[in-house]
């Protein structure tokens, strides 16, 4: 493999979004009149005990800093505030919220019934799945007006979706949907990916003969390796992979599902994780062909 020395560090994407969006919107959705959002204290930050201190500090930063109007230009700038602040959630959710969960109807009729959903803030990472390379640019595309945040739970065979739409220039959470994994249009790839991530004993069988790799050199600090790795080298270079239960953000409408490639992006929140995996369809299955870590 070719070795390249690098002095660059990955700057966490979510932290960049946080710094860009400094925060809280003062108007609600649809045609409601502008309404001031109450200030927050530390009690509004419920990290469920799983987040580390830096995540707690990041969430407090999001909830306490004033947010510029420009935060509605990009979904990420809006969403990290929505996830961290219950007042933003109440102001930017269209009520009533009605959905079915395990055959039971759930009704959230008004703001006072809403409980804060922290999404992936406590996990410290989220994923993005693209069908084409061009879709990787959608998070920075200001023309995107529809986004779905998914919680994928493979043990439960369930997908929970929060559907967001930009209405009259402001992002709002419109609906929640809970469905079986088989009802997700991209379920075949998702089921393959989770099997790939969890089946560590047979993981090498899901690799192309040679995997293009760019990432940290395990033998030399602050150096980057570039080149092709063989299957037997995979244990030395494989990155950390989300599995079983994780969140995914899908920007715009799902399309190109017949594409023979999937770009699986892992984005960390203040922990330095930034990994891109590229899979290619091989007959009736998929194989990993490229890693950038």
Coordinates of N, CA, C and O in Angstrom, one line a residue, residues 157-243:
X157 N -37.1 -5.6 13.9 CA -37.6 -5.6 12.5 C -38.5 -4.3 12.3 O -39.6 -4.4 11.7
X158 N -38.0 -3.2 12.7 CA -38.8 -2.0 12.7 C -38.0 -0.7 12.3 O -36.8 -0.6 12.5
X159 N -38.7 0.1 11.6 CA -38.2 1.4 11.2 C -39.2 2.5 11.7 O -40.4 2.5 11.4
X160 N -38.6 3.4 12.5 CA -39.4 4.6 12.9 C -38.9 5.8 12.2 O -37.7 6.0 12.1
X161 N -39.8 6.5 11.6 CA -39.5 7.7 10.7 C -40.1 9.0 11.3 O -41.3 9.0 11.6
X162 N -39.3 10.0 11.3 CA -39.7 11.4 11.5 C -39.6 12.1 10.2 O -38.5 12.3 9.7
X163 N -40.7 12.6 9.7 CA -40.6 13.3 8.4 C -40.7 14.8 8.5 O -41.6 15.3 9.1
X164 N -39.7 15.4 8.0 CA -39.5 16.9 8.1 C -39.7 17.5 6.7 O -39.4 16.9 5.7
X165 N -40.3 18.7 6.8 CA -40.5 19.5 5.5 C -40.3 20.9 5.8 O -40.6 21.4 6.9
X166 N -39.7 21.6 4.8 CA -39.5 23.1 5.0 C -40.8 23.7 4.4 O -41.1 23.6 3.3
X167 N -41.5 24.4 5.3 CA -42.7 25.0 5.0 C -42.6 26.6 5.1 O -42.3 27.0 6.2
X168 N -42.8 27.2 4.0 CA -42.6 28.7 4.0 C -41.3 29.1 4.7 O -41.2 30.0 5.5
X169 N -40.2 28.4 4.3 CA -38.9 28.8 4.7 C -38.5 28.2 6.1 O -37.3 28.4 6.5
X170 N -39.4 27.5 6.8 CA -39.0 27.0 8.1 C -39.2 25.5 8.2 O -40.2 24.9 7.7
X171 N -38.2 24.8 8.7 CA -38.2 23.3 8.9 C -39.2 23.0 10.0 O -39.2 23.6 11.0
X172 N -40.1 22.0 9.7 CA -41.0 21.5 10.7 C -41.1 19.9 10.6 O -40.9 19.3 9.5
X173 N -41.3 19.3 11.7 CA -41.6 17.9 11.8 C -43.1 17.7 11.5 O -43.9 18.1 12.3
X174 N -43.4 17.0 10.4 CA -44.8 16.9 10.0 C -45.5 15.6 10.5 O -46.6 15.7 10.9
X175 N -44.8 14.5 10.3 CA -45.5 13.2 10.6 C -44.4 12.2 11.2 O -43.2 12.3 11.0
X176 N -44.9 11.2 11.9 CA -44.2 10.1 12.4 C -44.8 8.8 11.8 O -46.0 8.7 11.7
X177 N -43.9 7.9 11.4 CA -44.4 6.6 10.9 C -43.6 5.5 11.4 O -42.4 5.6 11.6
X178 N -44.3 4.4 11.8 CA -43.6 3.2 12.3 C -44.0 2.1 11.4 O -45.2 1.9 11.2
X179 N -43.0 1.4 10.8 CA -43.3 0.3 9.9 C -42.3 -0.8 10.0 O -41.3 -0.7 10.7
X180 N -42.6 -2.0 9.4 CA -41.7 -3.1 9.4 C -40.6 -2.8 8.5 O -40.7 -2.1 7.5
X181 N -39.4 -3.4 8.8 CA -38.3 -3.2 7.9 C -38.5 -3.5 6.5 O -38.0 -2.9 5.5
X182 N -39.3 -4.6 6.2 CA -39.6 -5.0 4.9 C -40.4 -4.0 4.1 O -40.4 -4.1 2.8
X183 N -41.0 -3.0 4.7 CA -41.8 -2.0 4.1 C -40.9 -0.8 3.6 O -41.3 0.1 2.9
X184 N -39.6 -0.8 4.1 CA -38.7 0.2 3.7 C -38.2 0.0 2.3 O -37.7 -1.1 2.0
X185 N -38.3 0.9 1.4 CA -37.9 0.7 0.0 C -36.5 0.1 -0.2 O -36.3 -0.7 -1.1
X186 N -35.6 0.5 0.7 CA -34.2 0.1 0.5 C -33.9 -1.1 1.5 O -32.7 -1.3 1.9
X187 N -34.9 -1.9 1.9 CA -34.7 -2.9 2.9 C -33.7 -3.9 2.5 O -33.0 -4.5 3.4
X188 N -33.6 -4.3 1.3 CA -32.6 -5.4 0.9 C -31.2 -5.0 1.2 O -30.4 -5.8 1.7
X189 N -30.8 -3.7 0.9 CA -29.5 -3.3 1.2 C -29.3 -3.2 2.7 O -28.3 -3.5 3.2
X190 N -30.3 -2.6 3.4 CA -30.2 -2.5 4.8 C -30.0 -3.8 5.6 O -29.2 -3.9 6.5
X191 N -30.7 -4.8 5.1 CA -30.6 -6.1 5.7 C -29.2 -6.7 5.5 O -28.6 -7.3 6.3
X192 N -28.7 -6.5 4.2 CA -27.3 -6.9 3.9 C -26.3 -6.2 4.8 O -25.4 -6.8 5.4
X193 N -26.5 -4.9 4.9 CA -25.5 -4.1 5.7 C -25.4 -4.6 7.1 O -24.3 -4.8 7.7
X194 N -26.6 -4.8 7.7 CA -26.5 -5.2 9.2 C -25.9 -6.6 9.3 O -25.2 -6.8 10.3
X195 N -26.2 -7.5 8.4 CA -25.5 -8.8 8.4 C -24.0 -8.6 8.3 O -23.2 -9.3 9.0
X196 N -23.6 -7.7 7.4 CA -22.2 -7.5 7.2 C -21.5 -6.9 8.4 O -20.4 -7.4 8.8
X197 N -22.2 -6.0 9.1 CA -21.6 -5.4 10.3 C -21.6 -6.3 11.5 O -20.7 -6.2 12.3
X198 N -22.5 -7.2 11.6 CA -22.6 -8.1 12.8 C -21.9 -9.4 12.6 O -21.5 -10.0 13.6
X199 N -21.8 -9.9 11.4 CA -21.2 -11.2 11.2 C -19.7 -11.1 11.1 O -19.1 -11.3 10.0
X200 N -19.1 -10.9 12.2 CA -17.6 -10.6 12.2 C -16.8 -11.9 11.7 O -15.7 -11.7 11.2
X201 N -17.3 -13.0 12.0 CA -16.6 -14.3 11.6 C -16.6 -14.4 10.1 O -15.6 -15.0 9.6
X202 N -17.6 -14.0 9.4 CA -17.7 -14.2 7.9 C -17.6 -12.8 7.2 O -17.8 -12.8 6.0
X203 N -17.2 -11.8 7.9 CA -17.2 -10.5 7.3 C -16.3 -10.4 6.0 O -16.7 -9.7 5.1
X204 N -15.2 -11.1 6.0 CA -14.3 -11.0 4.9 C -15.0 -11.5 3.6 O -14.6 -11.2 2.5
X205 N -16.0 -12.4 3.7 CA -16.7 -12.9 2.6 C -17.6 -11.9 1.9 O -18.0 -12.1 0.8
X206 N -17.8 -10.7 2.6 CA -18.6 -9.7 2.0 C -17.7 -8.6 1.4 O -18.2 -7.5 1.1
X207 N -16.5 -8.8 1.2 CA -15.5 -7.9 0.6 C -15.2 -8.2 -0.8 O -15.3 -9.3 -1.2
X208 N -14.9 -7.1 -1.6 CA -14.4 -7.3 -2.9 C -13.0 -8.0 -2.8 O -12.4 -8.0 -1.7
X209 N -12.5 -8.5 -3.9 CA -11.2 -9.2 -3.8 C -10.1 -8.2 -3.3 O -9.3 -8.5 -2.4
X210 N -10.2 -6.9 -3.7 CA -9.4 -5.9 -3.2 C -10.3 -4.7 -2.8 O -11.2 -4.3 -3.6
X211 N -10.0 -4.1 -1.6 CA -10.8 -3.0 -1.1 C -9.9 -1.8 -1.2 O -8.9 -1.8 -0.5
X212 N -10.4 -0.8 -1.9 CA -9.6 0.5 -1.9 C -9.7 1.1 -0.5 O -10.9 1.3 0.0
X213 N -8.6 1.5 0.1 CA -8.6 2.0 1.5 C -7.8 3.3 1.6 O -6.7 3.4 1.1
X214 N -8.4 4.2 2.3 CA -7.8 5.4 2.7 C -8.1 5.6 4.2 O -9.3 5.7 4.5
X215 N -7.1 5.7 5.0 CA -7.3 5.8 6.4 C -6.1 5.8 7.3 O -5.0 5.8 6.7
X216 N -6.2 5.8 8.6 CA -5.1 5.9 9.5 C -4.2 4.7 9.3 O -4.6 3.6 9.1
X217 N -2.9 5.0 9.4 CA -1.9 3.9 9.4 C -1.8 3.3 10.8 O -1.5 4.0 11.8
X218 N -2.1 2.0 11.0 CA -2.1 1.4 12.3 C -0.7 1.3 12.9 O -0.6 1.2 14.1
X219 N 0.3 1.5 12.1 CA 1.7 1.4 12.6 C 2.4 2.7 12.8 O 3.5 2.8 13.3
X220 N 1.8 3.8 12.3 CA 2.5 5.1 12.4 C 1.5 6.2 12.6 O 0.6 6.5 11.8
X221 N 1.6 6.8 13.8 CA 0.7 7.9 14.2 C 0.7 9.1 13.2 O 1.8 9.4 12.8
X222 N -0.4 9.7 13.0 CA -0.5 10.9 12.1 C -0.2 10.6 10.7 O 0.1 11.6 9.9
X223 N -0.2 9.4 10.3 CA 0.0 9.0 8.9 C -1.2 8.4 8.3 O -2.0 7.8 9.0
X224 N -1.3 8.5 7.0 CA -2.5 8.0 6.3 C -2.0 7.0 5.2 O -1.0 7.2 4.5
X225 N -2.8 5.9 5.2 CA -2.5 4.9 4.1 C -3.4 5.0 3.0 O -4.6 5.3 3.2
X226 N -2.9 4.8 1.8 CA -3.8 4.8 0.6 C -3.4 3.6 -0.3 O -2.2 3.4 -0.5
X227 N -4.4 2.9 -0.7 CA -4.0 1.7 -1.6 C -5.1 0.7 -1.5 O -6.2 0.9 -1.0
X228 N -4.8 -0.5 -1.9 CA -5.8 -1.6 -1.9 C -5.4 -2.6 -0.8 O -4.2 -2.9 -0.7
X229 N -6.3 -3.1 -0.1 CA -6.1 -4.1 0.9 C -6.8 -5.4 0.5 O -7.8 -5.4 -0.1
X230 N -6.1 -6.5 0.8 CA -6.7 -7.8 0.5 C -7.6 -8.3 1.7 O -7.5 -7.7 2.8
X231 N -8.4 -9.3 1.4 CA -9.4 -9.7 2.4 C -8.7 -10.1 3.7 O -9.2 -9.8 4.8
X232 N -7.5 -10.8 3.6 CA -6.9 -11.2 4.9 C -6.3 -10.1 5.7 O -6.0 -10.3 6.8
X233 N -6.2 -8.9 5.1 CA -5.7 -7.7 5.8 C -6.9 -7.0 6.5 O -6.6 -6.0 7.3
X234 N -8.1 -7.3 6.2 CA -9.2 -6.6 6.7 C -9.3 -6.4 8.2 O -9.5 -5.3 8.7
X235 N -9.0 -7.4 9.0 CA -9.0 -7.2 10.4 C -8.1 -6.1 11.0 O -8.4 -5.5 12.0
X236 N -7.0 -5.8 10.3 CA -6.1 -4.7 10.7 C -6.7 -3.4 10.4 O -6.4 -2.4 11.1
X237 N -7.5 -3.2 9.4 CA -7.9 -1.9 8.9 C -9.4 -1.6 9.1 O -9.8 -0.5 8.8
X238 N -10.2 -2.6 9.4 CA -11.7 -2.4 9.4 C -12.1 -1.3 10.4 O -11.6 -1.3 11.5
X239 N -12.9 -0.4 10.0 CA -13.4 0.7 10.9 C -14.5 0.2 11.8 O -15.1 -0.9 11.6
X240 N -14.8 1.0 12.8 CA -16.0 0.7 13.6 C -17.3 0.9 12.8 O -17.4 1.8 12.0
X241 N -18.2 -0.1 13.0 CA -19.4 -0.1 12.2 C -20.7 -0.1 13.0 O -20.8 -0.9 13.9
X242 N -21.6 0.8 12.8 CA -22.9 0.8 13.5 C -23.6 -0.5 13.2 O -23.5 -1.0 12.1
X243 N -24.4 -1.0 14.2 CA -25.1 -2.2 13.9 C -26.3 -2.3 14.8 O -26.4 -1.7 15.9

